[in-house]
Structures are given as C-alpha cells and as structure tokens.
Amino acid sequence: MKAISINRLCKNYGKLAAVDNINLDISYGDFFGFIGPNGAGKTTTIKTMLNLLNPYTGHIKILGKDIKLNQFQKDIGYVPGEASLYDNLRVKEQINYFGRFFDKLDQDYVNELKTIFLIDDRKKISELSLGNKKKVAIVCALMNKPKLLIFDEVSNSLDPMMQKALFGELLRLNKLGTTIFFSSHNLEEVQTYCKNIAIIREGKIIKKDNVKKIIDSNGIQITIKTKQKLNPGFLQKHNIKHDEMGTGAITFAYKGDVDELIYYLSKYKLEYLRITDVKLENIFDEYYEGGSDES
Amino acid sequence: MNHNNKSYRNLYRFEVRQNYRSFIIWILVIIGVMVLFMSTYPSFQSADYMQLVNAKIDALPKGFGVAFGLGGITGINFKDLYFFYSYMSQFYVIAIVIYAISLGSNIISKENSEKHIDYLATKPIRKGTIIIAKYSVLVTFILAITIGLLVAGCLTILTLNTNNSPFFYQIIRLSVKSFLVYLFFGTLAFSISAASKKTSRSSLFVAGLFFISYLTGIISQIQPKFESLKYLSPFFMFETTKAGQGFSQQDYLYMLALTLASTVLVVIAYWRYTTKDLSL
C-alpha cells in the first residue's frame, strides 16, 4: 500500500491539459520532492490529490483510500502556496477553529508548535506578515500529527531561522513515519531533505527517481579558475556545457573518468578548484529547458 | 458525537460569528427606519391631513402609485394603523431581500475568493456538510431578521394602538409571506454562488434579477395585458398592504411555490457544490 497512489490522472482547464496522464506512487515514510517550473501542473496535481479539484480522468488514493470517499482528511496536513487565513480572526481563534474539526488533538503538541515557530497567538491574522501567516498555516497543518503532510511551496516566505525550524520538525516527523510530499522551487532544500523526487513539466512527469541516485549519476560539479583559456577539445569531447561565474571561474558537471579530468586540468595553472556533488538545480535546468525527457 | 455533526456545528458556529456583526447593523438600521416611519403615524390622524394625503395620492398618475405600492389598493387609509404599517413594510422587505441576497452569495463566494476553501475543504469535513452548514446559517439569519422585525413591529404597533384594533394575526401573516420571499432570493443567490465556477459576481447578478422581478411586478400592475407577468415576480405576487389579510387559495399556492422553488434551489446547490471544482 502506498501513501499516495495516482493512476492515469488527467486534469483539463478547457482545452488546456494542466495535468496529462500522471502516474505516481509514493511510499509511506518518504520525503518526496515535487518540482517543476511555474505552470507545470504542480499545484493542480496537489489540489486534485486533495479532492479540491475533480480529475478529468484517473484515480487517486491517499493513505490507501479513494479520495472520493473523503476519509483521508483527518490524517493529512496541507499547507497551500497562499497563506489565505481568516484576516478578522486572532491567531488563537484561527488555530482553535481548525483544531475543532479533529476528534482528538494533542493540545501540548499544538503549544509546542507555537513555541517552535515563535507564534504570538494573541495577534490578529491581518496584522501578520506573509511569513508569519505561513507559520500559522504550518501549525494548522501539523496540529493533528498527520500521517501525510502536503506542502505547496511553503518555505518561500520563511526566514532562514524559520526554514531551519520547519525542516527540523519535518525531519523529526519523517523519522517517526510521517510521509512528506513537498512541492518547491528551492532545489537546494529539495536536494538536502528529500529522498525521492518527481519532475513535472507541461503536465507530465518527466523524471522520477531517488535524489541520491540522480545526483550520483550526474557525476561531480567542477568549478575552476585559470589565467589561460581552456582548450575546448576536452569540453567538447565530454559534451560539457559550462557556466561562467561572476568571479571569472567556470563551473560544469562532469561524468567522465576522474583521472582524465585531473590530467587535463594539470596542464593549466589553476587559481581556484572546487569539486562538489552536482547540484540539483544544474540537473534540473536540463529538464526545465526540455533537454531531457524520460518517465 | 458523530464526527459530521461535530464538523457541522463547528462550521455553523464559525459562520454565525463571522456574519453576526453585519446582521446586527442591518437589523438595527431597518428597525430604526421602521420606528422612525411609524412615529409619523399620529400626525396622519388628523382628518384634514388625511384628506390632503388622499387628494395628493388621487392626483398621482396610476403608474406612479403602483410603483410606490399604492396600486390596486382601494380605500387607502393611513388612519388604519395596520395599513400604515404594512404600507411602510414594503420598503423594509426590499432592504431585507437585498440583505438576504448579499448574505446568501457572500457566505459561499467569500470562502472561494479569499481562498479559505483550500484550508477548510482539506479538514475533516464533507463538502455536503459545508454547504448544509452554510445554508443553515443563511436560514438562521433570515429567520432572525424576520422575527426581529416582527417583534419590533408588534411593539411599535402596540405603542401606537390607541383603539386596541386587532393586528397580531395580520402582522404574523405578513411576516410569513415576507420570510418566504427573503428565503427565496437568499436561496437563489446562495445556489448561484454554490453552482457557479466564478462566484464573486453572483450577488450582483441576483440583485439584478431581484430588481427585474420587481419591475416585472410593477409592469404587470400598470398594464392589464401584462398581468400574467406577476407570476414571474415573487415579490409582487403579493402586496404588503394585502398580505395581512387572510390567506387566499392563491396565497397558499404562492407560498407553496416559493417553498418548492427554494427547496429545488438548495438541492441544485448541494449537488453542484459537492461535484464541482472547489478551488481555482
């Protein structure tokens, strides 16, 4: 049984296919990243998963139950991209209102969440900044200790300290067995926290894999700076596309033989050399631009 | 407690809290206007003044009189306290219909336009429970404003009723008919909001329908050849000045039709709301 099972999902807006025949299975306990450019179909997929939108075709099961049965909501937490809470309420009233929809609520945990996210529950929602509204929305999503958490571009408006607090709590919950489905534009956090990812473009899943496997299969990231001009032969041979950085250094992903690379670089007087894992954003560019297409 | 009942009660209480302030403003303003208008009643008691008023009304073109609720009324008698009250009530009926339209539409559309629905519908509550709870709030407020006006009307008439003429059953009958009109227009706005994809303009649309139906009623009174148009106008199928009289067979049919129409609209609203895309 899967935490999320999407089978041949299509969703159209008029003639536009926002989601086009998606199949996606996400295991219990996964920390799953769902990435793609703007307008790729991420939010539509999420809203259809949550039964906020009706699928044109296809079936979705959440926590083993067909979403049409409407039985999954008590076991999930959802934070939409927009923190559209009730502006006329105080934070405490907002949290209590959503909390009353659940049969059992661990009030100590709700208070703990308020402490973790530094929430002043006496304030009115309308007085809060976007980041603080997001924090309230996160507390409302976590309050029922859900088995599945669905986040749609949540961390954007949080400051670094709150992002750290959020991911700290998410990792803790994930270790306890909570499945996390995480849509984001921030590929660094996806690379850092997610175990598996799917890339969606133009409504289609074009890549689904283990993050570590993707990173490993894309070689290493080389950043170098030399006074001489690099011989393009080597770069062309390995089909290397490089980016020039502001410092005059160039950076590229390398999948070939490491000895050959070192031999090549030894011909130059290097001012700077840095070898790291390939960044997801470098790989992602390829998919964003449509260079690679595999399901 | 059944979980659905718990969710229903939570949403119902929440919506009552969200809407009670505007309710209080509306009811206070309408009662204030009613009391103000009724306070002029003693000045109509002078025979000379009444003669003057009647002469002025007789001098008005027929259509003008109809437009202001004096059409087809024989024996206009502002000395009659109940007649005076029921004549005035047509204006507050219009105000309450507008309130019902506004509430019926906003209680659904606000949730969508401000995107609260993404939060609400992902909590453990069925879509059907959401629509039932919201409709219950609409009915509650319409009932409350009707009862409020009934009580205020009774108290005002009691204060002014120097000759102890009976009025209680008349004002009850007027309230029952008015309630069904408010409920119909409120339910129409509610259903259009619940059924349509873009809900933000439903109140304007229904307000437009209401005024069209009002005008249709006026036309049906002015031009005998268009009399049948009154059946398209829930508002004009009865006149407030006649509504207090005993219920005729036509009145019963009219009330039954309004009740059935409201019921059908609620069923449509329920069906559409539970099957449409809630979020955009």
CSV table of N, CA and C in Angstrom, one decimal, chain A residues 232-241 253-257 260-261:
chain,number,residue,atom,x,y,z
A,232,PRO,N,39.1,23.9,-25.7
A,232,PRO,CA,37.7,23.4,-25.9
A,232,PRO,C,37.6,21.9,-26.3
A,233,GLY,N,38.6,21.3,-26.8
A,233,GLY,CA,38.6,19.9,-27.2
A,233,GLY,C,38.1,19.0,-26.2
A,234,PHE,N,38.6,19.1,-25.0
A,234,PHE,CA,38.2,18.2,-23.9
A,234,PHE,C,36.8,18.4,-23.5
A,235,LEU,N,36.4,19.7,-23.4
A,235,LEU,CA,35.0,20.0,-23.1
A,235,LEU,C,34.0,19.5,-24.1
A,236,GLN,N,34.4,19.7,-25.4
A,236,GLN,CA,33.6,19.2,-26.5
A,236,GLN,C,33.5,17.6,-26.5
A,237,LYS,N,34.6,17.0,-26.2
A,237,LYS,CA,34.6,15.5,-26.2
A,237,LYS,C,33.6,15.0,-25.1
A,238,HIS,N,33.6,15.7,-24.0
A,238,HIS,CA,32.7,15.2,-22.9
A,238,HIS,C,31.3,15.9,-22.9
A,239,ASN,N,31.1,16.6,-24.0
A,239,ASN,CA,29.8,17.3,-24.2
A,239,ASN,C,29.5,18.2,-23.0
A,240,ILE,N,30.5,18.9,-22.5
A,240,ILE,CA,30.3,19.7,-21.3
A,240,ILE,C,29.8,21.1,-21.6
A,241,LYS,N,28.7,21.4,-21.0
A,241,LYS,CA,28.2,22.8,-21.1
A,241,LYS,C,28.6,23.5,-19.8
A,253,ALA,N,29.3,20.3,-14.9
A,253,ALA,CA,29.1,18.9,-14.3
A,253,ALA,C,29.9,18.0,-15.2
A,254,TYR,N,30.6,17.0,-14.4
A,254,TYR,CA,31.5,16.1,-15.2
A,254,TYR,C,31.1,14.7,-14.8
A,255,LYS,N,30.9,13.8,-15.8
A,255,LYS,CA,30.5,12.5,-15.6
A,255,LYS,C,31.6,11.5,-16.0
A,256,GLY,N,32.7,12.0,-16.6
A,256,GLY,CA,33.7,11.1,-17.2
A,256,GLY,C,34.7,10.6,-16.2
A,257,ASP,N,35.8,10.1,-16.7
A,257,ASP,CA,36.9,9.5,-15.8
A,257,ASP,C,37.6,10.6,-15.1
A,260,GLU,N,41.3,11.3,-16.1
A,260,GLU,CA,41.4,12.0,-17.3
A,260,GLU,C,41.2,13.5,-17.1
A,261,LEU,N,40.2,13.8,-16.2
A,261,LEU,CA,40.0,15.2,-15.8
A,261,LEU,C,41.2,15.8,-15.1
